[in-house]
């Protein structure tokens, strides 16, 4: 019935993807404080910043200062997003980051045209160059990421066959530079996935690419985030991107707690209840989520930080009965 | 892999359970306005008010006035909660409500003692009287409802065997008054369920009581509401209680959008995407949720009302392509 992994890896994206969406500038020290707090939760990987054009993404203009301010914790990988030569150079110059090369493809040409002014063919060609660039800087490329894999606001539903073709294209691009793809990250960039489409797409992906490790990058735009993560766990997905507190939502006027990325502490809570190891302390992550709320100055959408964990409830009940501490 | 029903029935609980939790008084006209708006969404059943002691639940002191104010829509059943002789008499006196008798049991004795000052045995005895009371007023009893069926803040995890025993007890109580139980409603009163426990409990319930129609009353306390609903759909659950906008959360100081009951429009959206009929228009329900937000004066936790439906996106895409309207 289900194929739960014994353990999953959570890649925290809050400091990068989350803050990027905030309208108000977030002070560098606050970013550093949150990253340091996240370092103490048991997370093994934190995406800290992106090295992009500060004119396009002003929230990331202080990327170098943020990275310089972190107190690195042994066992934690600090990564960053860098998509071009300038970005890679900036990231490498920090001397503190673990860069990961990847082939970034997009399943919707309408989205590509709108957001990157590229056709599908141009995007694939461009990724050949990007992989060459990573390799030239000694960065291994072992992941294919596919954006809009489950649907697109500008194109609609995405045929599974197109996703499968893009996975193969990504594998081929990497192979052209002597790299072997080990992981596939499917991104529900615009929140189109449901548990059913997660299952449908992953079943076909697993059938055609049985050796690929699966990762999901989920948005909670329509409230399906945790249900989709559960469907992913049932399909054996072993890596999840997520954001502390559910950071990453556009701050809608009417609802300051509008949904962003799937929420890290809610995902950790779910895994705790399913007996799936994450290495992350839900309680510590809840504290980090509260810090994130103080930093952004508005409520974040995650639920467990208000509802509390069941582990804590069970401990309190045991203590009352004189069984526990 | 899944046993999706073709159609489900949604029992809207927002006006009753939702408003009950609001700290600020809600004007009678606003309650009536919301019920009338809900009547236009395609819902077939709306729980309007509860007839309880106004000293205990001041938000329901105007129950008669609310019911008198509704503009009944043909095809919609307007129900109310009445748990004792006085309540039943008040509800019947309105002449406008469709009362449903049910056996109400609770799987946690710790919760019973705390909230109703009853032992398990006393609760079962009391329900014998309640069923007699419904029958004496000509109200059929065909449902067993079990509160705290998945866990309890004061007792912890609930053994499935206890739930099964209570279902049998409920069936026996009804049979003692010549009534046959057709539906079982399992309530996750304190938000302890996960998709896994939903599946575990429902599998055992279905094995032992294969003829019972299954209903779920889910709370989203820890963000698992929609994932739990999906697990329920996979197990063939055909009736869901839910609240427009996700009404029903305690308004936490720090997070005005704290989770309450599972959100009706998010559930409708999920069913639409799965091809499961609800009879409810997601767009009309989103409008009702916005009205509910204006009435309570704070954001409600539902996601689809900010994220928008995919049906609307698809229609817009088709229109742009000149395919649609």
XYZ file of C-alpha atoms in Angstrom:
650
model
C 0.000 0.000 0.000
C 2.825 2.383 0.753
C 6.540 2.466 0.245
C 7.594 4.806 3.046
C 11.279 5.539 3.220
C 12.949 4.833 6.596
C 14.438 8.279 6.596
C 14.175 11.401 4.495
C 16.405 14.373 3.970
C 14.879 17.813 4.354
C 16.483 20.661 2.447
C 15.499 23.865 4.205
C 14.822 26.688 1.747
C 13.355 29.334 4.032
C 16.278 31.761 4.138
C 16.524 31.784 0.349
C 13.124 31.092 -1.192
C 11.187 32.344 1.793
C 12.773 35.719 2.291
C 12.864 36.303 -1.455
C 9.081 36.658 -1.403
C 8.889 39.141 1.448
C 7.917 42.668 0.487
C 9.684 44.375 3.380
C 13.492 44.244 3.413
C 14.838 41.694 5.891
C 17.961 42.892 7.755
C 21.136 40.891 7.184
C 21.528 40.137 10.901
C 18.021 38.701 11.028
C 18.771 36.401 8.097
C 21.926 35.237 9.832
C 20.048 34.713 13.099
C 17.476 32.512 11.386
C 20.103 30.456 9.542
C 21.991 29.917 12.808
C 18.756 28.885 14.535
C 17.990 26.466 11.705
C 21.502 25.038 12.077
C 20.539 23.913 15.577
C 17.402 22.007 14.605
C 19.109 18.915 13.229
C 18.753 19.947 9.589
C 21.585 18.607 7.463
C 21.164 21.074 4.603
C 20.173 24.726 4.439
C 19.904 26.787 1.303
C 21.079 30.129 2.589
C 20.894 32.693 -0.220
C 20.806 33.089 -3.966
C 23.467 34.895 -5.941
C 21.324 36.686 -8.452
C 21.136 40.157 -9.911
C 20.290 42.463 -6.970
C 18.281 44.635 -9.362
C 16.003 41.679 -10.025
C 15.913 40.286 -6.475
C 16.729 43.089 -4.018
C 16.132 40.770 -1.027
C 19.292 38.866 -1.984
C 21.578 41.885 -2.507
C 23.317 41.118 0.814
C 24.035 37.465 -0.036
C 27.778 37.705 0.664
C 27.212 39.445 3.996
C 24.695 36.814 5.066
C 27.047 33.965 4.240
C 29.933 35.715 6.000
C 27.804 36.136 9.113
C 26.777 32.503 9.579
C 28.312 30.473 12.389
C 28.759 27.184 10.550
C 27.769 24.083 12.429
C 29.629 20.834 11.712
C 27.480 18.365 9.842
C 25.338 21.035 8.209
C 25.744 21.731 4.509
C 25.195 25.371 3.614
C 24.242 25.765 -0.002
C 23.214 28.609 -2.287
C 21.485 29.084 -5.581
C 23.665 30.318 -8.431
C 22.409 30.131 -11.984
C 25.060 31.900 -14.025
C 28.782 32.575 -14.237
C 28.652 35.688 -12.091
C 26.554 33.943 -9.450
C 28.812 30.909 -9.310
C 31.876 33.108 -8.967
C 30.273 35.093 -6.164
C 29.204 31.922 -4.344
C 32.627 30.310 -4.666
C 34.327 33.509 -3.516
C 32.632 33.199 -0.132
C 34.678 30.069 0.521
C 31.941 28.846 2.864
C 29.353 27.263 0.617
C 28.763 23.812 -0.727
C 27.597 24.469 -4.256
C 25.488 21.902 -6.042
C 25.302 21.851 -9.782
C 22.048 20.814 -11.364
C 20.251 20.759 -14.659
C 17.271 23.096 -14.382
C 14.471 22.436 -16.828
C 10.881 23.642 -16.982
C 7.929 21.564 -18.126
C 5.913 24.544 -19.357
C 7.100 26.514 -22.362
C 4.521 29.218 -21.609
C 6.156 29.701 -18.205
C 9.648 29.634 -19.729
C 8.721 32.276 -22.282
C 7.129 34.463 -19.673
C 9.735 34.156 -16.957
C 12.980 33.489 -18.745
C 12.180 34.540 -22.306
C 13.333 31.181 -23.577
C 11.733 28.548 -25.738
C 11.972 24.940 -24.602
C 14.782 24.342 -27.097
C 16.662 27.442 -25.928
C 16.266 26.371 -22.312
C 17.780 22.964 -23.009
C 20.617 24.566 -24.950
C 21.215 27.036 -22.129
C 21.382 24.199 -19.611
C 24.152 22.568 -21.638
C 26.140 25.711 -21.050
C 25.220 25.829 -17.360
C 26.406 22.284 -16.747
C 29.643 23.088 -18.525
C 30.015 26.099 -16.263
C 29.499 24.075 -13.066
C 31.965 21.457 -14.250
C 34.490 24.134 -15.189
C 34.359 25.316 -11.582
C 34.770 21.796 -10.234
C 31.159 21.496 -9.124
C 29.579 18.117 -9.690
C 26.210 17.914 -11.412
C 24.059 15.045 -10.252
C 20.536 16.415 -10.104
C 17.853 17.284 -12.621
C 15.241 19.744 -11.386
C 12.023 20.209 -13.300
C 9.919 23.264 -12.592
C 6.153 23.357 -13.174
C 6.196 19.568 -13.333
C 2.570 19.241 -12.217
C 0.913 22.191 -13.921
C 1.346 25.805 -14.906
C -0.730 28.936 -14.419
C -0.050 29.906 -18.040
C -0.233 26.555 -19.773
C -2.451 24.387 -17.562
C -2.004 20.680 -16.907
C 1.309 19.207 -17.969
C 1.391 15.842 -19.779
C 3.448 13.275 -17.868
C 5.209 12.298 -21.088
C 6.712 15.769 -21.313
C 8.117 15.443 -17.810
C 9.603 12.057 -18.683
C 11.172 13.479 -21.852
C 12.689 16.332 -19.865
C 14.160 13.958 -17.300
C 15.833 12.105 -20.164
C 17.000 15.405 -21.668
C 18.536 16.366 -18.329
C 20.276 13.022 -17.989
C 21.659 13.442 -21.508
C 22.856 16.992 -20.881
C 24.760 15.848 -17.783
C 26.145 12.793 -19.572
C 27.448 15.110 -22.280
C 29.723 16.567 -19.612
C 30.611 13.215 -18.087
C 28.211 13.545 -15.139
C 25.711 10.993 -13.953
C 22.336 12.187 -12.663
C 21.397 10.519 -9.411
C 18.491 12.646 -8.203
C 15.361 14.040 -9.791
C 13.660 17.002 -8.141
C 10.128 17.664 -9.326
C 8.875 21.094 -8.453
C 5.229 22.034 -8.095
C 6.196 25.626 -8.760
C 2.665 27.031 -9.005
C 0.810 24.702 -6.651
C -1.024 22.547 -9.195
C -0.324 19.122 -7.727
C -2.796 16.978 -5.845
C -2.018 13.669 -4.142
C -3.398 11.948 -7.215
C -1.149 13.724 -9.721
C 1.844 13.280 -7.416
C 1.169 9.555 -7.498
C 0.489 9.434 -11.243
C 3.655 11.301 -12.182
C 5.899 9.504 -9.709
C 4.617 6.071 -10.738
C 5.592 6.748 -14.337
C 8.905 8.334 -13.372
C 9.828 5.351 -11.214
C 8.833 2.904 -13.908
C 11.038 4.596 -16.492
C 13.905 5.755 -14.251
C 13.997 3.220 -11.407
C 17.493 4.221 -10.271
C 16.776 7.897 -9.714
C 16.423 9.148 -6.175
C 13.253 11.262 -5.992
C 12.882 14.711 -4.474
C 9.870 17.023 -4.284
C 9.675 20.791 -4.052
C 6.087 21.550 -3.043
C 4.112 24.742 -2.718
C 1.024 24.944 -0.535
C -0.799 27.469 -2.727
C -4.084 25.547 -2.647
C -3.677 23.779 0.699
C -2.488 20.483 -0.780
C 1.149 20.725 0.411
C 1.128 18.196 3.241
C -1.262 15.841 1.435
C 1.108 15.961 -1.544
C 4.117 15.320 0.694
C 2.308 12.315 2.168
C 1.585 11.004 -1.334
C 5.280 11.499 -2.111
C 6.314 9.576 1.008
C 4.009 6.736 -0.033
C 5.841 6.689 -3.362
C 9.234 6.508 -1.658
C 10.334 10.108 -2.147
C 13.376 10.559 0.075
C 14.207 14.260 -0.215
C 11.908 17.216 0.350
C 12.535 20.915 -0.026
C 10.563 22.911 2.531
C 10.481 26.264 4.286
C 10.418 26.947 8.021
C 7.000 28.271 9.013
C 5.797 27.845 5.435
C 7.724 30.952 4.359
C 7.503 31.818 0.703
C 3.909 32.853 0.209
C 3.062 36.098 -1.457
C 1.796 38.297 1.348
C -1.776 38.746 0.103
C -3.446 41.862 1.365
C -6.353 39.954 2.870
C -4.450 37.111 4.410
C -0.993 37.671 5.865
C -0.724 33.932 6.486
C -1.269 32.964 2.850
C 0.346 29.706 1.919
C 3.914 29.500 0.649
C 6.188 26.488 0.465
C 5.307 23.345 2.315
C 6.107 24.011 5.951
C 9.186 22.323 7.423
C 7.887 21.783 10.955
C 4.557 20.416 9.686
C 6.480 17.997 7.450
C 8.748 16.990 10.354
C 5.666 16.447 12.533
C 4.080 14.217 9.872
C 7.274 12.179 9.527
C 7.602 11.850 13.319
C 4.076 10.435 13.451
C 4.808 8.047 10.582
C 8.051 6.847 12.159
C 10.133 8.285 9.312
C 13.426 9.761 10.470
C 14.276 13.317 9.495
C 17.034 14.059 11.997
C 15.192 17.295 12.719
C 13.676 18.263 16.072
C 10.101 19.429 15.545
C 10.271 21.480 18.746
C 13.450 23.264 17.675
C 11.931 23.869 14.246
C 8.823 25.377 15.850
C 11.089 27.778 17.742
C 12.820 28.673 14.463
C 9.395 29.238 12.856
C 8.455 31.639 15.646
C 11.716 33.479 15.073
C 10.906 33.625 11.342
C 7.508 35.134 12.163
C 9.131 37.795 14.336
C 11.573 38.578 11.532
C 9.013 38.969 8.758
C 6.541 40.682 11.093
C 3.467 38.686 10.087
C 1.998 35.272 10.852
C 3.292 32.367 8.805
C 0.946 29.652 7.632
C 2.387 26.535 9.320
C -0.008 24.743 11.687
C 2.078 22.714 14.141
C 3.644 25.826 15.646
C 0.180 26.770 16.951
C -1.279 23.262 17.329
C 1.788 21.822 19.080
C 3.351 18.414 18.529
C 1.759 15.187 19.695
C 5.103 14.046 21.116
C 4.929 16.941 23.566
C 1.304 16.105 24.420
C 2.171 12.471 24.987
C 5.071 13.433 27.254
C 2.823 15.735 29.291
C 0.191 13.005 29.645
C 2.824 10.483 30.732
C 4.228 12.984 33.261
C 0.751 13.568 34.706
C 0.281 9.847 35.121
C 3.623 9.642 36.887
C 4.918 7.396 34.137
C 7.240 9.882 32.535
C 9.639 12.445 33.904
C -4.872 1.373 -4.441
C -7.788 3.609 -3.669
C -11.514 3.257 -3.281
C -12.674 6.775 -4.129
C -16.390 7.323 -3.876
C -18.053 8.742 -7.011
C -19.684 11.441 -4.944
C -19.517 12.665 -1.378
C -21.862 14.627 0.812
C -20.462 17.657 2.603
C -22.151 18.706 5.824
C -21.320 22.360 6.356
C -20.725 23.144 10.031
C -19.382 26.688 9.828
C -22.402 28.580 11.161
C -22.610 26.287 14.192
C -19.172 24.936 15.045
C -17.324 27.830 13.450
C -19.055 30.748 15.077
C -19.146 28.932 18.410
C -15.386 29.404 18.661
C -15.322 33.101 17.876
C -14.487 35.357 20.797
C -16.347 38.395 19.493
C -20.130 38.173 19.320
C -21.398 37.599 15.771
C -24.588 39.563 14.970
C -27.663 37.491 14.170
C -28.071 39.123 10.749
C -24.512 38.188 9.840
C -25.136 34.565 10.777
C -28.276 34.565 8.644
C -26.407 36.189 5.758
C -23.724 33.493 5.827
C -26.253 30.644 6.012
C -28.154 32.118 3.059
C -24.896 32.468 1.109
C -24.001 28.855 1.913
C -27.459 27.811 0.704
C -26.501 29.062 -2.746
C -23.275 27.088 -3.083
C -24.833 23.732 -3.873
C -24.485 22.352 -0.344
C -27.231 19.900 0.504
C -26.878 20.150 4.278
C -26.024 23.005 6.617
C -25.797 22.755 10.380
C -27.133 26.158 11.352
C -27.012 26.508 15.138
C -26.901 24.560 18.360
C -29.605 24.706 20.993
C -27.502 24.702 24.102
C -27.444 26.598 27.372
C -26.735 30.250 26.429
C -24.775 30.626 29.678
C -22.381 27.943 28.440
C -22.288 28.986 24.782
C -23.251 32.675 24.500
C -22.582 32.643 20.732
C -25.654 30.428 20.293
C -28.064 32.425 22.477
C -29.797 33.749 19.350
C -30.356 30.302 17.825
C -34.118 30.775 17.357
C -33.660 34.194 15.754
C -31.046 32.827 13.359
C -33.272 29.965 12.258
C -36.247 32.323 11.868
C -34.152 34.616 9.671
C -32.999 32.048 7.131
C -34.488 32.085 3.638
C -34.793 28.331 3.128
C -33.693 27.033 -0.231
C -35.424 23.959 -1.663
C -33.160 20.931 -1.611
C -31.079 22.145 1.321
C -31.473 20.456 4.684
C -31.052 22.840 7.592
C -30.073 20.997 10.744
C -29.138 21.924 14.290
C -27.391 20.381 17.232
C -29.582 19.548 20.229
C -28.277 17.300 22.962
C -30.967 17.379 25.635
C -34.715 17.623 26.154
C -34.756 21.416 26.329
C -32.611 21.716 23.196
C -34.740 19.293 21.217
C -37.917 21.106 22.235
C -36.417 24.459 21.201
C -35.251 23.070 17.863
C -38.602 21.456 17.079
C -40.441 24.630 18.074
C -38.759 26.514 15.207
C -40.686 24.312 12.773
C -37.949 24.884 10.193
C -35.259 22.362 11.078
C -34.499 18.829 10.079
C -33.311 17.262 13.326
C -31.090 14.220 13.216
C -30.853 11.928 16.180
C -27.543 10.270 16.839
C -25.697 8.293 19.463
C -22.809 10.463 20.682
C -19.947 8.548 22.274
C -16.420 9.552 23.168
C -13.366 7.328 22.854
C -11.447 9.028 25.669
C -12.673 8.725 29.228
C -10.208 11.422 30.319
C -11.909 13.822 27.873
C -15.370 12.704 29.003
C -14.515 13.287 32.659
C -13.047 16.665 31.928
C -15.673 17.979 29.531
C -18.874 16.242 30.516
C -18.054 14.943 34.011
C -19.065 11.471 32.959
C -17.334 8.119 33.094
C -17.453 5.938 30.005
C -20.209 3.832 31.589
C -22.202 6.942 32.522
C -21.821 8.305 29.014
C -23.188 5.109 27.478
C -26.073 5.098 29.963
C -26.806 8.739 29.207
C -26.897 8.009 25.478
C -29.558 5.348 26.081
C -31.677 8.156 27.479
C -30.823 10.515 24.636
C -31.860 8.025 21.980
C -35.127 7.450 23.846
C -35.639 11.186 23.859
C -35.070 11.545 20.093
C -37.430 8.657 19.417
C -40.059 10.110 21.765
C -40.022 13.229 19.602
C -40.310 11.233 16.402
C -36.697 11.822 15.376
C -34.987 8.844 13.775
C -31.572 7.774 15.084
C -29.335 6.280 12.429
C -25.872 7.597 13.199
C -23.196 6.875 15.758
C -20.696 9.677 16.296
C -17.467 9.007 18.142
C -15.493 11.947 19.453
C -11.726 11.808 20.024
C -11.614 8.693 17.861
C -7.993 9.264 16.828
C -6.428 10.637 19.985
C -6.979 12.902 22.953
C -5.046 15.762 24.491
C -5.712 14.317 27.955
C -5.377 10.606 27.301
C -3.112 10.315 24.268
C -3.415 7.756 21.502
C -6.668 5.800 21.409
C -6.593 2.031 20.810
C -8.570 1.062 17.711
C -10.255 -1.731 19.665
C -11.886 0.832 21.915
C -13.332 2.641 18.906
C -14.673 -0.639 17.549
C -16.247 -1.477 20.904
C -17.902 1.930 21.022
C -19.313 1.535 17.529
C -20.878 -1.739 18.659
C -22.149 -0.078 21.844
C -23.752 2.661 19.749
C -25.385 0.134 17.438
C -26.731 -1.729 20.467
C -28.076 1.437 22.100
C -29.967 2.341 18.924
C -31.199 -1.223 18.484
C -32.551 -1.075 22.039
C -34.910 1.610 20.745
C -35.682 -0.162 17.493
C -33.363 1.970 15.384
C -30.792 0.761 12.918
C -27.481 2.607 12.656
C -26.528 3.283 9.062
C -23.708 5.811 9.429
C -20.610 6.085 11.573
C -19.051 9.509 12.076
C -15.531 9.447 13.463
C -14.424 12.764 14.866
C -10.815 13.866 15.201
C -11.911 16.286 17.881
C -8.432 17.382 18.964
C -6.510 17.030 15.714
C -4.572 13.847 16.463
C -5.167 11.979 13.212
C -2.632 11.507 10.458
C -3.312 9.874 7.089
C -1.821 6.704 8.519
C -4.109 6.508 11.554
C -7.112 7.426 9.402
C -6.302 4.447 7.229
C -5.563 2.118 10.151
C -8.786 2.914 11.994
C -10.993 2.892 8.897
C -9.553 -0.412 7.670
C -10.521 -2.087 10.933
C -13.909 -0.366 11.070
C -14.735 -1.465 7.529
C -13.624 -5.015 8.219
C -15.866 -5.295 11.269
C -18.803 -3.125 10.141
C -18.830 -3.463 6.351
C -22.375 -2.099 5.992
C -21.799 1.200 7.788
C -21.534 4.339 5.724
C -18.456 6.255 6.904
C -18.226 9.927 7.779
C -15.310 11.999 9.066
C -15.263 15.155 11.157
C -11.725 16.492 10.863
C -9.873 19.319 12.554
C -6.825 20.910 10.993
C -5.078 21.660 14.276
C -1.744 20.296 13.096
C -2.102 20.899 9.370
C -3.135 17.343 8.527
C -6.787 18.092 7.681
C -6.717 17.803 3.902
C -4.219 14.936 3.945
C -6.550 13.127 6.355
C -9.552 13.863 4.151
C -7.655 12.425 1.190
C -6.833 9.296 3.189
C -10.529 9.073 4.068
C -11.532 9.389 0.398
C -9.115 6.593 -0.456
C -10.912 4.468 2.149
C -14.319 5.225 0.628
C -15.544 7.759 3.185
C -18.622 9.349 1.639
C -19.595 12.085 4.100
C -17.427 14.869 5.465
C -18.179 17.563 7.997
C -16.323 20.770 7.188
C -16.398 24.503 7.813
C -16.400 27.296 5.250
C -13.045 29.103 5.307
C -11.786 26.651 7.923
C -13.827 28.379 10.628
C -13.593 26.871 14.066
C -10.043 27.541 15.124
C -9.319 29.154 18.417
C -8.167 32.645 17.513
C -4.606 32.430 18.831
C -3.100 35.743 19.718
C -0.146 35.290 17.405
C -1.937 33.822 14.448
C -5.412 35.006 13.552
C -5.547 32.377 10.828
C -4.914 29.442 13.166
C -6.373 26.206 11.920
C -9.908 25.141 12.762
C -12.065 22.539 11.051
C -11.077 21.188 7.704
C -11.949 23.887 5.191
C -14.979 23.304 2.957
C -13.717 25.053 -0.165
C -10.314 23.336 0.057
C -12.116 19.989 0.352
C -14.380 20.846 -2.602
C -11.305 21.848 -4.621
C -9.605 18.536 -3.826
C -12.714 16.580 -4.830
C -13.067 18.594 -8.047
C -9.486 17.682 -8.965
C -10.103 14.018 -8.140
C -13.326 13.893 -10.160
C -15.419 13.241 -7.046
C -18.782 14.992 -7.127
C -19.741 17.205 -4.200
C -22.565 19.188 -5.791
C -20.858 22.280 -4.390
C -19.429 25.129 -6.454
C -15.891 25.881 -5.287
C -16.184 29.448 -6.603
C -19.415 30.093 -4.712
C -17.877 28.557 -1.598
C -14.853 30.861 -1.924
C -17.232 33.821 -2.006
C -18.950 32.469 1.125
C -15.540 32.093 2.802
C -14.727 35.729 2.029
C -18.051 36.713 3.558
C -17.201 34.602 6.630
C -13.873 36.441 6.927
C -15.617 39.807 6.781
C -18.067 38.645 9.444
C -15.472 37.386 11.935
C -13.109 40.242 11.131
C -9.969 38.171 10.791
C -8.371 35.968 8.121
C -9.522 32.364 7.992
C -7.036 29.583 7.317
C -8.377 28.066 4.072
C -5.954 28.163 1.138
C -7.986 27.944 -2.067
C -9.680 31.270 -1.411
C -6.278 32.937 -1.826
C -4.687 30.437 -4.228
C -7.721 30.222 -6.537
C -9.142 27.123 -8.191
C -7.443 25.326 -11.036
C -10.755 25.150 -12.898
C -10.732 28.929 -13.103
C -7.093 28.918 -14.243
C -7.818 26.330 -16.901
C -10.788 28.344 -18.159
C -8.670 31.496 -18.384
C -5.942 29.653 -20.270
C -8.490 28.187 -22.698
C -10.035 31.632 -23.219
C -6.612 33.126 -23.982
C -6.017 30.441 -26.554
C -9.382 31.212 -28.111
C -10.527 27.696 -27.311
C -12.910 28.572 -24.540
C -15.604 31.172 -24.103
